PDB file of C-alpha atoms (C1' of nucleotides) in Angstrom:
ATOM      1  CA  MET A1063     -19.656 -23.796   2.597  1.00 67.00           C
ATOM      2  CA  LYS A1064     -21.967 -20.735   2.150  1.00 84.00           C
ATOM      3  CA  LYS A1065     -21.771 -18.382  -0.364  1.00 94.00           C
ATOM      4  CA  TYR A1066     -22.826 -14.650  -0.405  1.00 98.00           C
ATOM      5  CA  VAL A1067     -23.324 -13.349  -4.239  1.00 98.00           C
ATOM      6  CA  VAL A1068     -21.897 -10.089  -4.476  1.00 98.00           C
ATOM      7  CA  SER A1069     -23.457  -8.511  -7.643  1.00 98.00           C
ATOM      8  CA  LEU A1070     -22.364  -4.951  -8.767  1.00 98.00           C
ATOM      9  CA  ASN A1071     -23.698  -2.440 -11.102  1.00 96.00           C
ATOM     10  CA  ASP A1072     -20.180  -1.300 -12.443  1.00 96.00           C
ATOM     11  CA  SER A1073     -16.755  -3.710 -12.364  1.00 98.00           C
ATOM     12  CA  ILE A1074     -15.124  -5.875 -10.339  1.00 98.00           C
ATOM     13  CA  ASP A1075     -11.925  -7.845 -10.966  1.00 98.00           C
ATOM     14  CA  LEU A1076     -10.236  -9.760  -8.312  1.00 98.00           C
ATOM     15  CA  LYS A1077      -7.118 -10.559 -10.082  1.00 98.00           C
ATOM     16  CA  LYS A1078      -6.657  -6.525 -11.136  1.00 98.00           C
ATOM     17  CA  ILE A1079      -7.265  -5.705  -7.463  1.00 98.00           C
ATOM     18  CA  ALA A1080      -4.893  -8.444  -5.756  1.00 98.00           C
ATOM     19  CA  ASP A1081      -2.297  -7.174  -8.278  1.00 96.00           C
ATOM     20  CA  SER A1082      -2.913  -3.469  -7.801  1.00 96.00           C
ATOM     21  CA  GLY A1083      -0.380  -2.806  -5.196  1.00 97.00           C
ATOM     22  CA  GLN A1084      -2.689  -1.357  -2.599  1.00 98.00           C
ATOM     23  CA  CYS A1085      -3.528  -4.521  -0.635  1.00 98.00           C
ATOM     24  CA  PHE A1086      -0.513  -7.077   0.032  1.00 98.00           C
ATOM     25  CA  ARG A1087      -2.384 -10.226   1.892  1.00 98.00           C
ATOM     26  CA  TRP A1088      -4.296 -11.488  -0.677  1.00 98.00           C
ATOM     27  CA  LYS A1089      -3.528 -14.327  -2.502  1.00 98.00           C
ATOM     28  CA  GLU A1090      -4.900 -16.430  -5.574  1.00 97.00           C
ATOM     29  CA  ILE A1091      -5.761 -20.034  -4.436  1.00 97.00           C
ATOM     30  CA  THR A1092      -6.871 -20.733  -7.355  1.00 97.00           C
ATOM     31  CA  ASP A1093      -7.771 -19.623 -10.790  1.00 96.00           C
ATOM     32  CA  GLY A1094     -10.249 -16.740  -9.683  1.00 97.00           C
ATOM     33  CA  THR A1095     -10.615 -17.530  -6.318  1.00 98.00           C
ATOM     34  CA  PHE A1096      -8.242 -15.018  -3.738  1.00 98.00           C
ATOM     35  CA  ARG A1097      -8.011 -15.726   0.045  1.00 98.00           C
ATOM     36  CA  VAL A1098      -8.655 -12.177   1.638  1.00 98.00           C
ATOM     37  CA  THR A1099      -7.337 -11.880   5.132  1.00 98.00           C
ATOM     38  CA  ALA A1100      -8.464  -8.508   6.643  1.00 98.00           C
ATOM     39  CA  PHE A1101      -9.743  -7.352   9.877  1.00 98.00           C
ATOM     40  CA  GLY A1102      -8.752 -10.691  11.645  1.00 98.00           C
ATOM     41  CA  MET A1103     -10.521 -12.632   9.154  1.00 98.00           C
ATOM     42  CA  VAL A1104      -9.877 -15.072   6.139  1.00 98.00           C
ATOM     43  CA  ARG A1105     -12.539 -14.872   3.618  1.00 98.00           C
ATOM     44  CA  TYR A1106     -12.493 -16.438   0.073  1.00 98.00           C
ATOM     45  CA  PHE A1107     -13.483 -14.320  -2.921  1.00 98.00           C
ATOM     46  CA  THR A1108     -14.314 -15.652  -6.483  1.00 98.00           C
ATOM     47  CA  GLN A1109     -14.911 -14.053  -9.311  1.00 98.00           C
ATOM     48  CA  VAL A1110     -18.092 -15.214 -10.951  1.00 98.00           C
ATOM     49  CA  ASP A1111     -18.308 -12.677 -13.766  1.00 98.00           C
ATOM     50  CA  ASP A1112     -17.388  -8.972 -14.675  1.00 98.00           C
ATOM     51  CA  HIS A1113     -19.695  -7.582 -11.939  1.00 98.00           C
ATOM     52  CA  THR A1114     -20.207 -10.644  -9.631  1.00 98.00           C
ATOM     53  CA  ILE A1115     -18.113 -12.186  -7.036  1.00 98.00           C
ATOM     54  CA  THR A1116     -18.906 -14.682  -4.319  1.00 98.00           C
ATOM     55  CA  ILE A1117     -17.779 -14.262  -0.338  1.00 98.00           C
ATOM     56  CA  ASP A1118     -17.888 -17.051   1.537  1.00 98.00           C
ATOM     57  CA  CYS A1119     -19.557 -15.449   4.732  1.00 98.00           C
ATOM     58  CA  ASP A1120     -23.343 -14.708   5.296  1.00 97.00           C
ATOM     59  CA  GLU A1121     -25.446 -11.552   4.398  1.00 97.00           C
ATOM     60  CA  SER A1122     -24.804  -9.961   7.671  1.00 98.00           C
ATOM     61  CA  GLU A1123     -20.872 -10.112   7.626  1.00 98.00           C
ATOM     62  CA  TYR A1124     -20.820  -8.843   4.298  1.00 98.00           C
ATOM     63  CA  GLN A1125     -23.323  -5.765   5.154  1.00 98.00           C
ATOM     64  CA  ASN A1126     -21.231  -4.877   7.851  1.00 98.00           C
ATOM     65  CA  VAL A1127     -17.651  -5.590   6.646  1.00 98.00           C
ATOM     66  CA  TRP A1128     -17.145  -6.415   3.184  1.00 98.00           C
ATOM     67  CA  LYS A1129     -19.888  -3.935   1.479  1.00 98.00           C
ATOM     68  CA  ASP A1130     -17.942  -1.252   2.657  1.00 98.00           C
ATOM     69  CA  TYR A1131     -14.271  -3.104   2.037  1.00 98.00           C
ATOM     70  CA  LEU A1132     -15.280  -3.276  -1.492  1.00 98.00           C
ATOM     71  CA  ASP A1133     -16.550   0.247  -1.779  1.00 98.00           C
ATOM     72  CA  VAL A1134     -19.259  -0.889  -3.750  1.00 98.00           C
ATOM     73  CA  ASP A1135     -21.480   2.220  -3.368  1.00 97.00           C
ATOM     74  CA  THR A1136     -18.662   3.955  -6.175  1.00 98.00           C
ATOM     75  CA  ASP A1137     -19.348   3.536  -9.522  1.00 98.00           C
ATOM     76  CA  TYR A1138     -15.876   3.159 -10.869  1.00 98.00           C
ATOM     77  CA  ASP A1139     -17.031   2.555 -14.437  1.00 98.00           C
ATOM     78  CA  ARG A1140     -18.277   6.493 -13.977  1.00 98.00           C
ATOM     79  CA  ILE A1141     -14.904   7.184 -13.495  1.00 98.00           C
ATOM     80  CA  ILE A1142     -13.192   5.736 -15.994  1.00 98.00           C
ATOM     81  CA  ALA A1143     -16.167   7.218 -18.398  1.00 98.00           C
ATOM     82  CA  SER A1144     -14.676  10.617 -17.281  1.00 98.00           C
ATOM     83  CA  ILE A1145     -11.246  10.272 -18.615  1.00 98.00           C
ATOM     84  CA  ASP A1146     -10.520  12.504 -21.472  1.00 98.00           C
ATOM     85  CA  SER A1147     -10.746  10.737 -24.606  1.00 97.00           C
ATOM     86  CA  GLY A1148      -8.103  12.892 -26.066  1.00 98.00           C
ATOM     87  CA  ASP A1149      -5.856  11.238 -23.763  1.00 98.00           C
ATOM     88  CA  ILE A1150      -4.734   8.059 -24.989  1.00 97.00           C
ATOM     89  CA  PHE A1151      -2.375   6.480 -22.052  1.00 97.00           C
ATOM     90  CA  LEU A1152      -5.236   6.835 -19.801  1.00 98.00           C
ATOM     91  CA  THR A1153      -8.043   5.504 -21.792  1.00 98.00           C
ATOM     92  CA  ASN A1154      -6.104   2.882 -22.694  1.00 97.00           C
ATOM     93  CA  ALA A1155      -5.162   2.473 -18.806  1.00 97.00           C
ATOM     94  CA  GLY A1156      -8.552   3.140 -17.612  1.00 98.00           C
ATOM     95  CA  ASP A1157      -9.669   0.172 -20.027  1.00 97.00           C
ATOM     96  CA  TYR A1158      -6.699  -2.352 -18.964  1.00 97.00           C
ATOM     97  CA  GLY A1159      -7.731  -1.624 -15.234  1.00 97.00           C
ATOM     98  CA  ARG A1160     -11.259  -1.458 -15.291  1.00 98.00           C
ATOM     99  CA  GLY A1161     -12.475  -3.867 -12.585  1.00 98.00           C
ATOM    100  CA  ILE A1162     -10.085  -2.283  -9.982  1.00 98.00           C
ATOM    101  CA  ARG A1163     -11.821  -0.590  -7.055  1.00 98.00           C
ATOM    102  CA  ILE A1164     -10.213   1.065  -4.070  1.00 98.00           C
ATOM    103  CA  LEU A1165     -10.754  -0.710  -0.682  1.00 98.00           C
ATOM    104  CA  ARG A1166     -11.436   0.311   2.657  1.00 98.00           C
ATOM    105  CA  GLN A1167      -8.792  -1.051   4.484  1.00 98.00           C
ATOM    106  CA  ASP A1168      -7.964  -0.625   7.991  1.00 98.00           C
ATOM    107  CA  PRO A1169      -5.989   2.505   8.667  1.00 98.00           C
ATOM    108  CA  LEU A1170      -3.608   1.012  11.479  1.00 98.00           C
ATOM    109  CA  GLU A1171      -2.540  -1.467   8.813  1.00 98.00           C
ATOM    110  CA  THR A1172      -2.008   0.534   5.727  1.00 98.00           C
ATOM    111  CA  LEU A1173       0.169   3.109   7.594  1.00 98.00           C
ATOM    112  CA  ILE A1174       2.251   0.311   8.816  1.00 98.00           C
ATOM    113  CA  THR A1175       2.181  -1.575   5.743  1.00 98.00           C
ATOM    114  CA  PHE A1176       3.134   1.473   3.618  1.00 98.00           C
ATOM    115  CA  ILE A1177       6.002   2.554   5.811  1.00 98.00           C
ATOM    116  CA  ILE A1178       7.198  -0.918   5.015  1.00 97.00           C
ATOM    117  CA  SER A1179       6.750  -0.499   1.486  1.00 98.00           C
ATOM    118  CA  GLN A1180       9.580   2.282   0.786  1.00 97.00           C
ATOM    119  CA  ARG A1181      12.592   0.792  -1.297  1.00 97.00           C
ATOM    120  CA  LYS A1182      10.729  -2.228  -1.733  1.00 97.00           C
ATOM    121  CA  ASN A1183       8.776  -4.189  -4.791  1.00 96.00           C
ATOM    122  CA  ILE A1184       5.676  -5.570  -4.112  1.00 96.00           C
ATOM    123  CA  PRO A1185       6.545  -9.259  -3.508  1.00 97.00           C
ATOM    124  CA  ALA A1186       9.365  -8.081  -0.960  1.00 97.00           C
ATOM    125  CA  ILE A1187       6.290  -5.699   0.955  1.00 97.00           C
ATOM    126  CA  LYS A1188       3.957  -8.962   0.952  1.00 97.00           C
ATOM    127  CA  SER A1189       6.658 -10.770   2.626  1.00 95.00           C
ATOM    128  CA  CYS A1190       7.871  -8.343   5.211  1.00 94.00           C
ATOM    129  CA  VAL A1191       4.251  -8.206   6.306  1.00 96.00           C
ATOM    130  CA  GLU A1192       3.670 -11.526   6.564  1.00 95.00           C
ATOM    131  CA  LYS A1193       6.382 -12.028   8.873  1.00 92.00           C
ATOM    132  CA  LEU A1194       4.872  -8.658  10.845  1.00 93.00           C
ATOM    133  CA  CYS A1195       1.778 -10.846  11.226  1.00 94.00           C
ATOM    134  CA  ALA A1196       3.642 -13.937  12.195  1.00 91.00           C
ATOM    135  CA  ALA A1197       5.853 -12.322  14.474  1.00 87.00           C
ATOM    136  CA  CYS A1198       3.150 -10.550  16.571  1.00 87.00           C
ATOM    137  CA  GLY A1199      -0.332 -10.808  15.106  1.00 92.00           C
ATOM    138  CA  THR A1200      -3.348 -13.042  16.277  1.00 95.00           C
ATOM    139  CA  TYR A1201      -3.057 -16.707  14.906  1.00 96.00           C
ATOM    140  CA  ILE A1202      -6.137 -17.506  12.717  1.00 98.00           C
ATOM    141  CA  GLY A1203      -5.659 -21.129  11.615  1.00 98.00           C
ATOM    142  CA  GLN A1204      -4.545 -22.965   8.728  1.00 98.00           C
ATOM    143  CA  PHE A1205      -5.578 -22.305   5.606  1.00 98.00           C
ATOM    144  CA  ASP A1206      -4.258 -23.695   2.029  1.00 97.00           C
ATOM    145  CA  GLY A1207      -1.268 -24.907   4.552  1.00 96.00           C
ATOM    146  CA  ASP A1208      -0.525 -21.460   5.129  1.00 96.00           C
ATOM    147  CA  GLU A1209      -0.434 -20.582   8.684  1.00 96.00           C
ATOM    148  CA  VAL A1210      -2.184 -17.334   8.697  1.00 98.00           C
ATOM    149  CA  TYR A1211      -2.050 -14.648  11.159  1.00 96.00           C
ATOM    150  CA  ALA A1212      -4.339 -11.061  11.730  1.00 98.00           C
ATOM    151  CA  PHE A1213      -2.440  -7.679  10.882  1.00 97.00           C
ATOM    152  CA  PRO A1214      -1.139  -7.136  14.300  1.00 95.00           C
ATOM    153  CA  SER A1215      -3.089  -4.532  16.661  1.00 95.00           C
ATOM    154  CA  LEU A1216      -1.870  -1.312  18.064  1.00 94.00           C
ATOM    155  CA  VAL A1217      -0.910  -3.306  21.144  1.00 91.00           C
ATOM    156  CA  GLN A1218       0.495  -5.976  19.486  1.00 90.00           C
ATOM    157  CA  LEU A1219       2.981  -4.288  17.313  1.00 90.00           C
ATOM    158  CA  SER A1220       4.221  -2.200  20.487  1.00 87.00           C
ATOM    159  CA  GLY A1221       5.422  -5.891  21.518  1.00 73.00           C
ATOM    160  CA  LEU A1222       3.201  -6.109  24.954  1.00 46.00           C
ATOM    161  CA  SER A1223       1.811  -9.241  23.823  1.00 37.00           C
ATOM    162  CA  CYS A1224       4.615 -10.713  21.136  1.00 39.00           C
ATOM    163  CA  GLU A1225       5.066 -14.131  22.062  1.00 42.00           C
ATOM    164  CA  LYS A1226       7.141 -15.256  19.413  1.00 44.00           C
ATOM    165  CA  CYS A1227       9.422 -11.569  20.625  1.00 41.00           C
ATOM    166  CA  GLY A1228       9.534 -12.188  24.065  1.00 39.00           C
ATOM    167  CA  GLY A1229       8.417  -8.665  24.888  1.00 39.00           C
ATOM    168  CA  GLU A1230      10.579  -7.010  22.459  1.00 45.00           C
ATOM    169  CA  PHE A1231       9.422  -5.460  19.751  1.00 45.00           C
ATOM    170  CA  CYS A1232       9.657  -7.960  16.751  1.00 41.00           C
ATOM    171  CA  SER A1233      12.848  -8.702  17.696  1.00 42.00           C
ATOM    172  CA  TYR A1234      12.932 -11.728  15.518  1.00 42.00           C
ATOM    173  CA  LYS A1235      16.570 -12.229  16.562  1.00 44.00           C
ATOM    174  CA  LYS A1236      15.400 -13.898  19.665  1.00 38.00           C
ATOM    175  CA  ALA A1237      13.252 -15.902  17.940  1.00 36.00           C
ATOM    176  CA  GLY A1238      16.294 -17.333  15.618  1.00 37.00           C
ATOM    177  CA  MET A1239      14.961 -15.466  12.489  1.00 41.00           C
ATOM    178  CA  ASP A1240      16.994 -12.712  11.177  1.00 47.00           C
ATOM    179  CA  SER A1241      14.485  -9.359  12.020  1.00 67.00           C
ATOM    180  CA  CYS A1242      11.214  -9.311   9.605  1.00 84.00           C
ATOM    181  CA  SER A1243      13.182  -7.698   6.930  1.00 88.00           C
ATOM    182  CA  LEU A1244      12.010  -4.423   8.106  1.00 91.00           C
ATOM    183  CA  GLY A1245      15.486  -3.307   7.725  1.00 89.00           C
ATOM    184  CA  TYR A1246      16.087   0.746   8.530  1.00 91.00           C
ATOM    185  CA  ARG A1247      12.293   0.687   8.691  1.00 93.00           C
ATOM    186  CA  MET A1248      12.604  -0.867  12.647  1.00 89.00           C
ATOM    187  CA  PRO A1249      12.711   2.535  14.191  1.00 89.00           C
ATOM    188  CA  TYR A1250       9.883   4.105  11.929  1.00 93.00           C
ATOM    189  CA  ILE A1251       7.546   1.612  12.962  1.00 92.00           C
ATOM    190  CA  GLN A1252       8.327   1.790  16.309  1.00 90.00           C
ATOM    191  CA  GLU A1253       8.144   5.713  16.623  1.00 92.00           C
ATOM    192  CA  THR A1254       4.783   5.353  14.613  1.00 95.00           C
ATOM    193  CA  VAL A1255       3.357   2.575  16.929  1.00 94.00           C
ATOM    194  CA  SER A1256       4.840   4.705  20.072  1.00 93.00           C
ATOM    195  CA  ARG A1257       2.691   7.645  18.908  1.00 96.00           C
ATOM    196  CA  LEU A1258      -0.245   5.920  18.408  1.00 97.00           C
ATOM    197  CA  VAL A1259      -0.074   4.163  21.826  1.00 95.00           C
ATOM    198  CA  MET A1260       0.197   7.424  23.359  1.00 95.00           C
ATOM    199  CA  ASN A1261      -2.747   9.011  21.506  1.00 95.00           C
ATOM    200  CA  PRO A1262      -5.109   6.040  21.302  1.00 92.00           C
ATOM    201  CA  ASP A1263      -7.777   8.096  19.662  1.00 97.00           C
ATOM    202  CA  LEU A1264      -5.703   9.767  17.103  1.00 98.00           C
ATOM    203  CA  LEU A1265      -6.812   7.433  14.229  1.00 98.00           C
ATOM    204  CA  GLU A1266     -10.247   7.780  14.958  1.00 98.00           C
ATOM    205  CA  TYR A1267      -9.776  12.050  15.210  1.00 98.00           C
ATOM    206  CA  MET A1268      -7.399  11.622  11.561  1.00 98.00           C
ATOM    207  CA  MET A1269     -10.831   9.924  10.054  1.00 98.00           C
ATOM    208  CA  GLN A1270     -12.819  13.276  10.300  1.00 98.00           C
ATOM    209  CA  LEU A1271     -10.283  15.689   9.319  1.00 98.00           C
ATOM    210  CA  ASP A1272     -10.366  16.900   5.753  1.00 98.00           C
ATOM    211  CA  ASP A1273      -8.035  16.053   3.032  1.00 98.00           C
ATOM    212  CA  LYS A1274      -5.225  18.835   4.036  1.00 97.00           C
ATOM    213  CA  ALA A1275      -5.126  17.814   7.513  1.00 98.00           C
ATOM    214  CA  LEU A1276      -5.152  14.766   7.287  1.00 98.00           C
ATOM    215  CA  TYR A1277      -2.183  14.822   4.904  1.00 98.00           C
ATOM    216  CA  GLU A1278      -0.335  17.467   7.755  1.00 97.00           C
ATOM    217  CA  GLU A1279      -1.083  14.926  10.321  1.00 98.00           C
ATOM    218  CA  LEU A1280       0.151  11.658   8.229  1.00 98.00           C
ATOM    219  CA  LEU A1281       3.939  13.983   7.596  1.00 98.00           C
ATOM    220  CA  GLY A1282       4.273  14.037  11.245  1.00 97.00           C
ATOM    221  CA  PHE A1283       4.691   9.935  11.513  1.00 98.00           C
ATOM    222  CA  LYS A1284       8.505   9.023  11.676  1.00 96.00           C
ATOM    223  CA  GLY A1285       9.483   7.417   8.163  1.00 97.00           C
ATOM    224  CA  VAL A1286       5.650   8.560   6.492  1.00 98.00           C
ATOM    225  CA  GLY A1287       6.950  11.362   3.568  1.00 98.00           C
ATOM    226  CA  LYS A1288       4.576  12.615   0.957  1.00 98.00           C
ATOM    227  CA  LYS A1289       4.406   9.045  -0.982  1.00 98.00           C
ATOM    228  CA  VAL A1290       3.604   7.083   1.962  1.00 98.00           C
ATOM    229  CA  ALA A1291       1.264  10.388   3.240  1.00 98.00           C
ATOM    230  CA  ASN A1292      -0.581   9.840  -0.077  1.00 98.00           C
ATOM    231  CA  CYS A1293      -1.005   6.125  -0.229  1.00 98.00           C
ATOM    232  CA  THR A1294      -2.203   5.971   3.415  1.00 98.00           C
ATOM    233  CA  ALA A1295      -4.753   8.517   2.801  1.00 98.00           C
ATOM    234  CA  LEU A1296      -5.958   7.010  -0.877  1.00 98.00           C
ATOM    235  CA  PHE A1297      -6.031   3.423   0.441  1.00 98.00           C
ATOM    236  CA  GLY A1298      -6.495   3.563   4.368  1.00 98.00           C
ATOM    237  CA  PHE A1299      -8.646   6.594   4.764  1.00 98.00           C
ATOM    238  CA  HIS A1300     -10.156   6.425   1.392  1.00 98.00           C
ATOM    239  CA  ARG A1301      -9.366   9.477   0.394  1.00 98.00           C
ATOM    240  CA  LEU A1302     -10.218   9.247  -3.526  1.00 98.00           C
ATOM    241  CA  ASP A1303      -8.492  12.783  -4.498  1.00 98.00           C
ATOM    242  CA  PHE A1304      -4.916  11.893  -3.478  1.00 98.00           C
ATOM    243  CA  PHE A1305      -2.106  11.105  -6.263  1.00 98.00           C
ATOM    244  CA  PRO A1306       0.412   9.015  -4.739  1.00 98.00           C
ATOM    245  CA  ILE A1307       3.542   9.388  -6.888  1.00 97.00           C
ATOM    246  CA  ASP A1308       5.907   6.527  -6.900  1.00 94.00           C
ATOM    247  CA  VAL A1309       8.587   5.552  -9.150  1.00 93.00           C
ATOM    248  CA  TRP A1310       5.941   3.978 -11.769  1.00 92.00           C
ATOM    249  CA  ILE A1311       3.989   6.994 -11.679  1.00 96.00           C
ATOM    250  CA  LYS A1312       7.027   9.214 -11.951  1.00 95.00           C
ATOM    251  CA  ARG A1313       8.019   7.060 -15.300  1.00 94.00           C
ATOM    252  CA  VAL A1314       4.938   7.626 -16.614  1.00 95.00           C
ATOM    253  CA  ILE A1315       4.665  11.159 -16.060  1.00 95.00           C
ATOM    254  CA  ASP A1316       8.187  11.763 -17.893  1.00 93.00           C
ATOM    255  CA  ASP A1317       8.302   9.352 -20.247  1.00 93.00           C
ATOM    256  CA  VAL A1318       4.266   9.650 -21.567  1.00 94.00           C
ATOM    257  CA  TYR A1319       2.747  13.454 -20.429  1.00 95.00           C
ATOM    258  CA  GLY A1320       6.702  15.197 -21.048  1.00 92.00           C
ATOM    259  CA  GLY A1321       7.450  15.494 -17.407  1.00 92.00           C
ATOM    260  CA  SER A1322       3.924  16.869 -15.818  1.00 93.00           C
ATOM    261  CA  PHE A1323       0.573  15.621 -15.386  1.00 96.00           C
ATOM    262  CA  ASP A1324      -2.462  18.014 -13.815  1.00 96.00           C
ATOM    263  CA  ASP A1325      -4.105  15.108 -11.165  1.00 97.00           C
ATOM    264  CA  ARG A1326      -6.256  18.039 -10.497  1.00 97.00           C
ATOM    265  CA  ARG A1327      -8.286  17.924 -13.825  1.00 97.00           C
ATOM    266  CA  TYR A1328      -9.645  14.578 -12.397  1.00 98.00           C
ATOM    267  CA  SER A1329     -10.302  15.664  -8.451  1.00 98.00           C
ATOM    268  CA  PRO A1330     -11.952  14.551  -6.396  1.00 98.00           C
ATOM    269  CA  TYR A1331     -11.233  10.776  -7.831  1.00 98.00           C
ATOM    270  CA  ALA A1332      -7.316  11.849  -8.811  1.00 98.00           C
ATOM    271  CA  GLY A1333      -6.168   8.540  -7.015  1.00 98.00           C
ATOM    272  CA  VAL A1334      -8.718   6.473  -8.646  1.00 98.00           C
ATOM    273  CA  ILE A1335      -7.150   8.121 -11.435  1.00 98.00           C
ATOM    274  CA  GLN A1336      -3.772   7.197 -10.617  1.00 98.00           C
ATOM    275  CA  GLN A1337      -4.476   3.181  -9.553  1.00 98.00           C
ATOM    276  CA  TYR A1338      -5.462   2.368 -13.332  1.00 98.00           C
ATOM    277  CA  MET A1339      -2.284   4.584 -14.592  1.00 97.00           C
ATOM    278  CA  PHE A1340      -0.195   2.535 -11.877  1.00 97.00           C
ATOM    279  CA  TYR A1341      -1.538  -0.620 -12.610  1.00 97.00           C
ATOM    280  CA  TYR A1342      -1.190  -0.012 -16.619  1.00 97.00           C
ATOM    281  CA  GLY A1343       2.061   1.520 -16.714  1.00 95.00           C
ATOM    282  CA  ARG A1344       3.401  -1.052 -14.146  1.00 92.00           C
ATOM    283  CA  SER A1345       1.883  -4.250 -15.947  1.00 89.00           C
ATOM    284  CA  GLU A1346       2.873  -2.863 -19.236  1.00 78.00           C
ATOM    285  CA  GLY A1347       6.102  -2.109 -18.473  1.00 60.00           C
ATOM    286  CA  ILE A1348       6.386   1.727 -19.667  1.00 58.00           C
TER     287      ILE A1348
ATOM    288  C1'  DA B 189      27.385 -10.366  -8.690  1.00 50.04           C
ATOM    289  C1'  DC B 190      23.969  -6.872 -10.343  1.00 50.04           C
ATOM    290  C1'  DC B 191      20.336  -3.565 -10.488  1.00 50.04           C
ATOM    291  C1'  DC B 192      15.780  -2.438  -8.495  1.00 50.04           C
ATOM    292  C1'  DA B 193      11.971  -1.651  -5.409  1.00 50.04           C
ATOM    293  C1'  DG B 194       4.412   1.932  -4.396  1.00 50.04           C
ATOM    294  C1'  DG B 195      11.164   6.678  -0.298  1.00 50.04           C
ATOM    295  C1'  DG B 196      12.168   9.218   3.554  1.00 50.04           C
ATOM    296  C1'  DC B 197      15.745  11.468   6.592  1.00 50.04           C
ATOM    297  C1'  DC B 198      19.447  14.467   7.079  1.00 50.04           C
ATOM    298  C1'  DA B 199      22.832  17.787   6.138  1.00 50.04           C
ATOM    299  C1'  DC B 200      24.140  20.466   3.104  1.00 50.04           C
ATOM    300  C1'  DT B 201      23.174  25.045   0.191  1.00 50.04           C
TER     301       DT B 201
ATOM    302  C1'  DA C1016      12.608  25.014  -0.949  1.00 50.04           C
ATOM    303  C1'  DG C1017      15.812  21.988  -3.471  1.00 50.04           C
ATOM    304  C1'  DT C1018      19.284  18.509  -4.076  1.00 50.04           C
ATOM    305  C1'  DG C1019      22.483  14.666  -3.085  1.00 50.04           C
ATOM    306  C1'  DG C1020      24.527  10.649  -0.068  1.00 50.04           C
ATOM    307  C1'  DC C1021      22.419   7.133   2.777  1.00 50.04           C
ATOM    308  C1'  DC C1022      19.911   3.978   4.535  1.00 50.04           C
ATOM    309  C1'  DA C1023      18.757  -2.441   5.193  1.00 50.04           C
ATOM    310  C1'  DT C1024      16.596  -6.138   2.727  1.00 50.04           C
ATOM    311  C1'  DG C1025      15.096  -9.394  -1.148  1.00 50.04           C
ATOM    312  C1'  DG C1026      13.012 -10.245  -5.640  1.00 50.04           C
ATOM    313  C1'  DG C1027      14.126 -10.664 -10.356  1.00 50.04           C
TER     314       DG C1027
END
DNA sequence: ACCCAGGGCCACT
DNA sequence: AGTGGCCATGGG
């Protein structure tokens, strides 16, 4: 099996990224090796040391796909170094989360999965997304005993080629399964998909909007409120200045910062700081 | 059985 | 503009 060695100047920690709540299709196979499903592919990322991983792909695929995915050109250690040294909590959070990077994930996948994410914990999100992929995504192959499917395309999501659903959007009931755990989010997904199908260039158009305009556009989707819009902008459009506030971040702000935290202090990297806060706060059960 | 989860919508003020 | 009830599901 070919392996491409990725050597960074700053830190990368696959386990922390996998557990950081930004991606839901990473699976740890053996200690330090993660099966990553993205862009219709399945690859194995392996931790070598604090700055080095390997990917089972050739150099051209790395240059074309995974280099951007891992955002190797942003210096995350430098962002951690910019943390106010008088802020004990954030200093600890940066240290604790060192190695987390903000992946450049597919906008559609990010939008849909974060609509799904509302009022679910991370294991439930993962399980729900896998069901959706199995419902109408393209079968990639068997890996580690799992049948792995790509995240569905827009057309597949709209039910046009959803074989298991008999053409009806994700209607798992027809397949004898009890929906795909989307629950009340089902119409949100349907309306969002419908809007995108009717505006095929919308996501591409959104990529060139400035942060504020992108945010307003995201809020126009059914089932997308402040939090999901922030997560989608941060993780799906790689806008590192968005600062999503979920129950964990709210808990940190209330318990550690007395109810208010000025995220603008860390502009234009507020979102990166947010990730360290989230990961530390959630892991340490603040 | 219970509580909660990377919330948002809608109907009220 | 701000608040509260409600929403469907599964993990711990």
